[in-house]
Amino acid sequence: MTQQTWDEVGGVLPHDEFRAASEAIVANIEQVIEGKTATVRLALAVLLAEGHLLIEDVPGVGKTKLAKALARSIDCSVRRIQFTPDLLPSDVTGVSVYNQETHDFEFRPGAVFANLVVGDEINRASPKTQSALLECMEERQVTVDGVTYQLQTPFMVIATQNPIEMEGTYPLPEAQRDRFTARIAMGYPGPDAELAMLDGHGAADPLQELRPVSDADTVRRLIATVRNVHVADAVKQYAVDLVTATREAPDLRLGASPRATLQLLRTARAVAALEGRDYVLPDDLQALAVPVLAHRIIPTADAQLARRTTDAIVAELVHRLALPPDRKRPTGYDTPRPAAGNGRPPFEPRRP
């Protein structure tokens, strides 16, 4: 059977089918992750934006559980990599092995040959091993011994890392961080959510009972629907202005890349689709600015001494940058449909 490559997706789903499929995935993940609807929906938005997700937070808040719950909610190939200091690049990409029967080398695929790749504690592997993900994350292909192998679609890398414990770890290089569409933090659960967690997780792990509610073909059609979401010229200009502001900010010595602009727009399309719209609003870009841009920028030494975080710097730039004068829906496009569940927007911008 021919594999679906990155640029081959299915047909567009009707609005009702899109909403039903996406909400089923969110509800399934929330059987494991309590009280983190916005985080769960953002993780799904990154998948539908054809991006990759970096989950960075303190130990024990459910980083790996979120990654595994998203993977298990979709009936597709899933591989998990536990990144350790002795992990080799060939363990990730694959290796050519000599077959004594055929007297020839044959390729044995590595862990990246899957639809969803869960990389646990990615910063514990050496930079050499981390770099094995560069080609597959950007180009959706793997080259070994001069032969290029295309990866399937959907393809997503969900990596976790602990920002507190630095001993025995290797910071992700900027080229690696820039390939992650968004960086999210789980945060501690609220008291009610933690109490519900004690009831639901105290006797058994609900992750073990989780069953797929979608499949790879449906996800491909969800992606095709997101690709068709309209973006007005004024919204595109606002995205460019927002990213340009990071390059000109005096508190930053490295601003966001053009790749960041593209991924910001792609994720905004996914957010709009999940909210029931077929067009992007500037508000979508505002809400996504911190998770999509903050991990790509580097503050100056003075900003670091002042303990200014990249999240706070991006949030301040969003606050200062003027919105397009016309924020109404474009003519000829559907009116917004209310968000499912409690009716609240699925994403909220962080405040400095």
XYZ file of C-alpha atoms in Angstrom:
352
model
C 0.000 0.000 0.000
C 1.316 3.420 -0.938
C 2.099 5.636 2.027
C 0.612 9.115 2.275
C 3.431 11.651 2.129
C 3.439 15.123 3.619
C 1.800 16.954 0.717
C -0.899 14.310 0.153
C -3.976 14.869 2.306
C -7.596 13.906 1.933
C -10.647 15.945 1.097
C -12.042 18.808 3.122
C -14.508 17.900 5.889
C -17.846 19.679 6.325
C -18.025 21.966 9.358
C -20.163 19.603 11.435
C -17.899 16.619 10.767
C -14.790 18.676 11.519
C -16.204 19.834 14.826
C -17.381 16.356 15.795
C -14.010 14.762 14.994
C -11.925 17.416 16.745
C -14.112 17.550 19.854
C -14.020 13.750 20.113
C -10.217 13.857 20.252
C -10.239 16.623 22.874
C -12.798 14.809 25.029
C -10.818 11.583 24.797
C -7.595 13.259 25.952
C -9.435 14.927 28.821
C -10.215 11.505 30.235
C -6.521 11.475 31.196
C -5.645 15.178 31.538
C -7.894 16.925 34.065
C -8.710 20.622 33.886
C -6.392 21.557 30.998
C -8.806 22.130 28.123
C -6.884 25.079 26.655
C -3.614 23.124 26.694
C -5.229 20.065 25.113
C -6.826 22.122 22.354
C -3.554 23.888 21.613
C -1.789 20.522 21.297
C -4.446 19.417 18.804
C -4.136 22.720 16.932
C -0.395 22.121 16.488
C -1.132 18.676 15.032
C -3.661 20.106 12.576
C -1.201 22.896 11.685
C 1.273 20.167 10.626
C 3.703 21.257 13.301
C 5.597 19.865 16.264
C 5.059 20.424 19.967
C 7.507 21.019 22.821
C 6.053 20.484 26.298
C 8.286 22.095 28.904
C 7.423 22.045 32.589
C 8.418 20.767 36.006
C 8.271 17.029 36.765
C 5.019 15.320 37.573
C 2.487 17.633 35.908
C 1.540 15.282 33.055
C 3.808 16.232 30.143
C 4.319 12.671 28.927
C 0.709 11.736 29.686
C -0.541 14.521 27.416
C 1.753 13.398 24.614
C 0.755 9.740 24.982
C -2.952 10.556 25.349
C -2.912 12.531 22.083
C -1.063 9.701 20.371
C -3.444 7.025 21.668
C -6.522 9.014 20.656
C -5.642 8.520 16.994
C -5.496 5.078 15.397
C -2.168 5.510 13.632
C 1.459 4.466 14.070
C 3.035 5.756 17.278
C 6.619 5.416 18.477
C 8.107 6.552 21.766
C 11.764 7.487 22.223
C 13.274 7.783 25.680
C 16.136 10.204 25.098
C 19.220 9.234 27.104
C 22.877 10.320 26.926
C 23.866 7.094 25.132
C 21.121 7.293 22.474
C 22.588 7.300 18.940
C 21.336 9.144 15.835
C 20.813 5.782 14.115
C 18.395 4.795 16.892
C 16.245 7.728 15.789
C 16.551 7.688 11.996
C 17.384 4.053 11.267
C 20.404 2.139 10.055
C 21.507 -0.014 7.117
C 22.288 -3.579 8.187
C 24.124 -6.187 6.138
C 21.930 -9.182 5.316
C 24.034 -12.325 5.008
C 21.310 -14.152 3.094
C 20.920 -11.573 0.336
C 24.529 -10.351 0.577
C 23.305 -6.787 0.539
C 22.521 -3.968 2.946
C 18.924 -3.439 3.965
C 17.476 -0.443 5.745
C 15.849 -0.842 9.132
C 13.701 2.216 9.915
C 14.205 4.078 13.172
C 11.657 5.441 15.586
C 10.816 8.518 13.476
C 9.046 6.339 10.916
C 5.659 6.800 12.560
C 2.771 9.247 12.421
C 3.269 10.450 15.981
C 6.690 10.377 17.632
C 6.824 10.970 21.380
C 10.279 12.078 22.530
C 10.530 11.973 26.306
C 13.163 14.182 28.014
C 14.642 15.273 24.699
C 17.306 17.426 26.336
C 18.959 14.391 27.947
C 20.348 13.241 24.590
C 23.547 14.659 23.129
C 23.386 17.428 20.501
C 24.532 14.863 17.923
C 21.452 12.758 18.590
C 19.144 15.769 18.827
C 20.290 16.828 15.365
C 18.955 13.557 13.946
C 15.494 15.138 14.170
C 16.332 18.267 12.158
C 15.681 16.877 8.679
C 12.566 14.900 9.529
C 10.929 17.752 11.452
C 11.408 20.319 8.682
C 11.387 18.292 5.463
C 9.317 15.247 6.451
C 12.006 12.920 5.196
C 15.025 10.969 6.413
C 18.289 10.491 4.524
C 20.482 7.532 5.449
C 23.525 6.400 3.429
C 22.563 8.711 0.574
C 19.014 7.348 0.256
C 16.044 9.559 1.118
C 12.926 8.060 2.679
C 9.690 10.028 2.809
C 7.703 10.108 6.044
C 3.974 9.549 6.308
C 1.339 12.163 6.968
C 0.280 13.133 9.525
C 3.711 13.397 11.106
C 4.268 15.097 14.433
C 7.030 15.129 17.025
C 5.849 15.719 20.592
C 8.847 16.271 22.851
C 9.028 16.882 26.583
C 11.741 18.412 28.688
C 12.273 19.503 32.280
C 13.518 23.120 32.587
C 14.417 22.787 36.267
C 16.938 19.938 36.358
C 19.962 20.940 34.282
C 22.506 18.355 35.472
C 23.227 15.776 32.782
C 21.212 17.592 30.129
C 22.032 19.354 26.862
C 20.128 22.543 25.984
C 18.298 22.343 22.688
C 20.139 24.314 19.977
C 18.288 27.200 18.388
C 17.883 25.323 15.092
C 16.105 22.560 16.984
C 13.881 24.875 19.038
C 12.868 26.816 15.933
C 11.461 23.639 14.388
C 8.951 23.241 17.193
C 5.779 25.062 16.243
C 4.791 25.795 19.832
C 6.077 25.403 23.355
C 3.513 24.885 26.070
C 3.601 24.423 29.823
C 1.160 22.157 31.635
C 1.066 24.085 34.895
C -0.272 22.761 38.166
C -3.917 21.667 38.172
C -6.522 23.588 40.105
C -7.770 22.184 43.412
C -10.958 20.785 41.863
C -9.064 19.193 38.978
C -6.495 17.696 41.334
C -9.274 16.287 43.511
C -10.915 14.746 40.447
C -7.514 13.347 39.481
C -7.315 11.513 42.816
C -10.642 9.841 42.079
C -9.846 9.001 38.459
C -6.183 8.069 38.789
C -6.005 6.765 42.337
C -6.866 3.132 41.656
C -5.879 2.760 37.980
C -4.261 4.656 35.139
C -6.951 5.850 32.691
C -4.285 6.091 29.983
C -4.219 2.292 29.822
C -7.956 2.217 29.042
C -7.818 4.961 26.406
C -9.040 3.901 22.961
C -8.660 5.690 19.602
C -11.521 7.931 18.532
C -10.037 8.930 15.180
C -7.615 7.598 12.574
C -4.873 8.827 10.277
C -7.212 9.294 7.318
C -9.556 11.495 9.361
C -6.633 13.562 10.638
C -5.460 14.051 7.059
C -8.909 15.412 6.179
C -8.848 17.653 9.244
C -5.503 19.019 8.046
C -6.919 19.614 4.564
C -9.789 21.579 6.120
C -7.383 23.729 8.132
C -5.362 24.496 5.015
C -8.469 26.055 3.451
C -9.115 28.525 6.275
C -9.033 32.058 4.873
C -6.449 34.613 6.008
C -7.055 38.233 4.990
C -4.185 40.401 3.804
C -4.518 42.637 6.865
C -4.133 39.617 9.153
C -1.068 38.455 7.242
C 0.437 41.925 7.604
C -0.275 41.854 11.328
C 1.556 38.514 11.603
C 4.568 39.989 9.797
C 4.498 43.100 12.005
C 4.328 40.964 15.138
C 7.342 38.863 14.168
C 9.246 41.939 12.970
C 8.700 43.521 16.386
C 10.669 40.674 17.986
C 13.608 41.385 15.689
C 13.628 45.068 16.582
C 12.970 44.772 20.325
C 15.860 46.196 22.397
C 15.457 43.409 24.978
C 16.169 40.690 22.402
C 19.407 39.775 20.677
C 17.688 37.180 18.461
C 14.193 37.652 17.091
C 11.800 35.172 15.544
C 12.581 33.665 12.149
C 10.480 33.692 8.953
C 9.664 30.073 9.799
C 8.019 31.430 12.942
C 5.784 33.709 10.860
C 4.672 30.788 8.721
C 3.982 28.532 11.682
C 2.155 31.304 13.534
C -0.204 31.648 10.579
C -0.663 27.895 10.194
C -1.495 27.487 13.867
C -3.904 30.422 13.712
C -5.717 28.642 10.883
C -6.057 25.561 13.074
C -7.290 27.644 16.024
C -9.905 29.328 13.833
C -11.119 25.971 12.528
C -11.367 24.542 16.050
C -13.456 27.566 17.057
C -15.809 26.940 14.153
C -14.571 29.701 11.858
C -13.267 29.485 8.311
C -11.261 32.700 8.625
C -8.500 33.941 10.937
C -8.822 36.927 13.251
C -5.957 39.063 14.616
C -7.079 37.885 18.057
C -5.976 34.366 17.095
C -2.465 35.641 16.427
C -2.438 37.520 19.721
C -3.452 34.433 21.678
C -0.791 32.297 19.951
C 2.095 34.769 20.052
C 3.596 33.527 23.325
C 3.416 29.743 22.730
C 4.582 30.057 19.107
C 7.246 32.781 19.387
C 8.648 32.869 22.938
C 10.818 29.743 22.686
C 12.523 30.975 19.500
C 13.895 34.278 20.791
C 16.937 35.038 22.941
C 16.942 37.940 25.439
C 19.883 40.251 25.880
C 22.186 39.985 28.889
C 20.542 43.047 30.451
C 17.091 41.508 30.063
C 18.294 38.295 31.665
C 19.814 40.222 34.580
C 16.486 41.989 35.000
C 14.855 38.513 35.096
C 12.661 39.277 32.111
C 11.358 36.096 30.550
C 10.796 35.634 26.843
C 7.105 35.028 27.578
C 6.829 38.439 29.229
C 8.713 40.168 26.410
C 6.457 38.700 23.711
C 3.319 39.488 25.721
C 4.481 43.092 26.030
C 5.103 43.336 22.282
C 1.604 42.004 21.620
C 0.173 44.623 23.971
C 2.062 47.456 22.266
C 1.424 46.472 18.644
C -1.689 48.050 17.188
C -4.330 45.734 15.781
C -5.543 46.116 12.193
C -8.216 48.837 12.010
C -10.825 46.462 10.544
C -11.219 43.428 12.799
C -14.585 42.352 11.400
C -15.092 39.059 9.628
C -14.284 39.143 5.900
C -17.193 39.464 3.497
C -18.464 36.178 2.134
C -17.328 33.998 5.044
C -19.349 32.246 7.695
C -20.292 33.881 10.962
C -18.440 32.556 14.008
C -19.923 29.464 15.616
C -19.720 29.227 19.404
C -16.970 27.091 20.854
C -17.964 23.669 22.069
C -18.202 22.872 25.755
C -18.353 25.888 28.047
C -18.322 28.430 25.221
C -15.026 29.996 26.267
C -12.275 30.539 23.705
C -9.890 27.570 23.659
C -6.739 29.663 23.979
C -5.918 32.626 26.138
C -2.763 34.754 25.732
C -0.391 34.669 28.667
C 0.166 37.869 30.586
C 3.624 39.092 31.607
